[in-house]
mmCIF file of C-alpha atoms in Angstrom:
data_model
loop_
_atom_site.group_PDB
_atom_site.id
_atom_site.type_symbol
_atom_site.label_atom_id
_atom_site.label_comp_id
_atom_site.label_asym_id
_atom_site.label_seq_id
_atom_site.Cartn_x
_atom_site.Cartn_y
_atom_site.Cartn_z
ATOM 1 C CA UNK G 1 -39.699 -16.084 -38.064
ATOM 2 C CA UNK G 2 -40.558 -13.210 -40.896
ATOM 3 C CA UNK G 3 -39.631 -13.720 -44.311
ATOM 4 C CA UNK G 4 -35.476 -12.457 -44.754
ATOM 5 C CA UNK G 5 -35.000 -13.683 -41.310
ATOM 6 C CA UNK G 6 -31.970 -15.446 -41.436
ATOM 7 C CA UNK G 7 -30.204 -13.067 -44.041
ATOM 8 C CA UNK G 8 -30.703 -10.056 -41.472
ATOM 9 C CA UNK G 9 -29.214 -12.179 -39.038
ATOM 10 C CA UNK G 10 -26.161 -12.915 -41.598
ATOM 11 C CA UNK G 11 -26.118 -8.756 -41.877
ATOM 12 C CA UNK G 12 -25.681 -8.273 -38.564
ATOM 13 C CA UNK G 13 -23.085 -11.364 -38.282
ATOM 14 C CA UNK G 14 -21.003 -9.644 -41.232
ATOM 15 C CA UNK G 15 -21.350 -6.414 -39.390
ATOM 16 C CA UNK G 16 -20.407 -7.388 -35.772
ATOM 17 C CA UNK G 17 -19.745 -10.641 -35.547
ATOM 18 C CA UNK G 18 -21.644 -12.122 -32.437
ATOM 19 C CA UNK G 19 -21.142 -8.906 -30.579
ATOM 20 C CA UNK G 20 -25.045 -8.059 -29.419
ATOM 21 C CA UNK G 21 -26.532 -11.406 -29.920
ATOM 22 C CA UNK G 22 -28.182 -13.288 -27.423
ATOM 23 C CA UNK G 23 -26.653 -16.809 -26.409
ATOM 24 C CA UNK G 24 -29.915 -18.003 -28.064
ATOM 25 C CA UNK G 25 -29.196 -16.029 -31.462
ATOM 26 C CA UNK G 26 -25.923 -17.649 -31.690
ATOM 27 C CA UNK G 27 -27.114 -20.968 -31.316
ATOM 28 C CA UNK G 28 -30.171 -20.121 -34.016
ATOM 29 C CA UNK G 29 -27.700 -18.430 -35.946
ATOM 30 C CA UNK G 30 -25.264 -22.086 -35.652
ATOM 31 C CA UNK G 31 -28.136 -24.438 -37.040
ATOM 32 C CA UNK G 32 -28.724 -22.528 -40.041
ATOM 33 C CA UNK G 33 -26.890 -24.943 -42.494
ATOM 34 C CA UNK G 34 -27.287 -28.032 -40.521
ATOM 35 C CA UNK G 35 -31.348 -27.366 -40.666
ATOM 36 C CA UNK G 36 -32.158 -25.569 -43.401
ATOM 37 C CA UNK G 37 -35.806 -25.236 -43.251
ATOM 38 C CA UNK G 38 -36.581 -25.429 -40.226
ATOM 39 C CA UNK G 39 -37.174 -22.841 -37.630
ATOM 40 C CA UNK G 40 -33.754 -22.945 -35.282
ATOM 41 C CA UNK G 41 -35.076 -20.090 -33.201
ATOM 42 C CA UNK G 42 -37.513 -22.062 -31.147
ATOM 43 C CA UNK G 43 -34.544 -25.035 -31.419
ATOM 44 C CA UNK G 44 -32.186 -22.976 -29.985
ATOM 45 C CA UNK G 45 -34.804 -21.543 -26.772
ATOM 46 C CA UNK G 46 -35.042 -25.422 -26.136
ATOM 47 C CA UNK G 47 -31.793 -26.391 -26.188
ATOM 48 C CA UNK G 48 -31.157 -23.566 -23.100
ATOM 49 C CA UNK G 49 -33.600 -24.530 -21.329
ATOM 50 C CA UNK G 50 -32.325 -27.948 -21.276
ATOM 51 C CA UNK G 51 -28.791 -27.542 -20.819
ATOM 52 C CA UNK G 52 -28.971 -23.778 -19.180
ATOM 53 C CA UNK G 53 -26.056 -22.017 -21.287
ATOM 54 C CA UNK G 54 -24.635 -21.480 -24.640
ATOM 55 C CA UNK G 55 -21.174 -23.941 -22.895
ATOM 56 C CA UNK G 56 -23.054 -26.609 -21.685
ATOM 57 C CA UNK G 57 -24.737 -26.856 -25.285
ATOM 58 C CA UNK G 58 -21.710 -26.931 -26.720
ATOM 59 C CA UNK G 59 -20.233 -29.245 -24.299
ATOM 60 C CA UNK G 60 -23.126 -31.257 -24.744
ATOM 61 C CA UNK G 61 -22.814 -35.334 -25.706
ATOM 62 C CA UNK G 62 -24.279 -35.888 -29.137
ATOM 63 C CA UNK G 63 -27.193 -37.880 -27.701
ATOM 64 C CA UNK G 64 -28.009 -35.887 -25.410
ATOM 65 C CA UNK G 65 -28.313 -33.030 -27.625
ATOM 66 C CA UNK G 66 -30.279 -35.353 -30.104
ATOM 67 C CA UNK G 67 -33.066 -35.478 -27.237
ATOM 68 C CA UNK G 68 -33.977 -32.462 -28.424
ATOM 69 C CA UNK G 69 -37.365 -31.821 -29.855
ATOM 70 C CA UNK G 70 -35.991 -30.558 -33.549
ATOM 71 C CA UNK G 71 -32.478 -32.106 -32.956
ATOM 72 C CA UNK G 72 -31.179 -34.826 -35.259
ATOM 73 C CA UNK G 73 -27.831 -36.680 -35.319
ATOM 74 C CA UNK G 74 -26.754 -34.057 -38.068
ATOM 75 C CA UNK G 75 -27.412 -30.601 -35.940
ATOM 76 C CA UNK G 76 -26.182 -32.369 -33.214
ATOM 77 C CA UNK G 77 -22.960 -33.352 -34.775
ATOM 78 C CA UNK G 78 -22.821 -29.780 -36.388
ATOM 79 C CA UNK G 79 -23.185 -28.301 -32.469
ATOM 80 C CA UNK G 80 -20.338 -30.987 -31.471
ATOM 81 C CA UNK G 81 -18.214 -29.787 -33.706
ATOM 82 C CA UNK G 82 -17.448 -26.288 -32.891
ATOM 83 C CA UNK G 83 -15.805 -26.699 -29.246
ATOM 84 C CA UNK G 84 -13.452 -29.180 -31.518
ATOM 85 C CA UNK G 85 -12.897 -26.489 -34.406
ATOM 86 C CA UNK G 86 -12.720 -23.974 -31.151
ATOM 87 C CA UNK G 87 -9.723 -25.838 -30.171
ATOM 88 C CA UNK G 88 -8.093 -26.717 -32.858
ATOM 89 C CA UNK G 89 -8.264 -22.512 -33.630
ATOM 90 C CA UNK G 90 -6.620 -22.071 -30.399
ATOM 91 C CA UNK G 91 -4.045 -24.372 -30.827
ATOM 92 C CA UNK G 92 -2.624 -23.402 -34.155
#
């Protein structure tokens, strides 16, 4: 990705929230502070092609999401987290 990648995508978070991003962008956009320096972009393509949808990542056992190429225990415990925070949300 070009150089100010991830803070246009921040811009256009702040300005619309997911509204007009792609299932992959969201998932790109997710992995941003559980991998830092690494491209999530080509992460995030993999991850749909393995699981087929932005639910079924989420949805997706820690392990399984950890067979990943670019997935460690930490992004995949990041990904697990938000159906939990999702509910939680709901709940309250």
């Amino acid at each position: 990705m070009g150089e100010g990648h991830r803070e246009r995508m921040r811009a256009r978070f702040r300005q619309s929230g997911f509204e007009g991003f792609a299932e992959h962008e969201i998932l790109e956009y997710l992995l941003f502070d559980a991998l830092p320096r690494v491209n999530t972009n080509d992460i995030a393509h993999r991850l749909l092609d393995k699981f087929g949808s932005l639910y079924a990542v989420l949805e997706a056992d820690e392990k399984d999401l950890c067979s990943v190429a670019g997935m460690g225990p930490k992004a995949a415990a990041h990904l697990a987290l938000v159906p939990h925070v999702l509910r939680a949300y709901k709940k309250s």
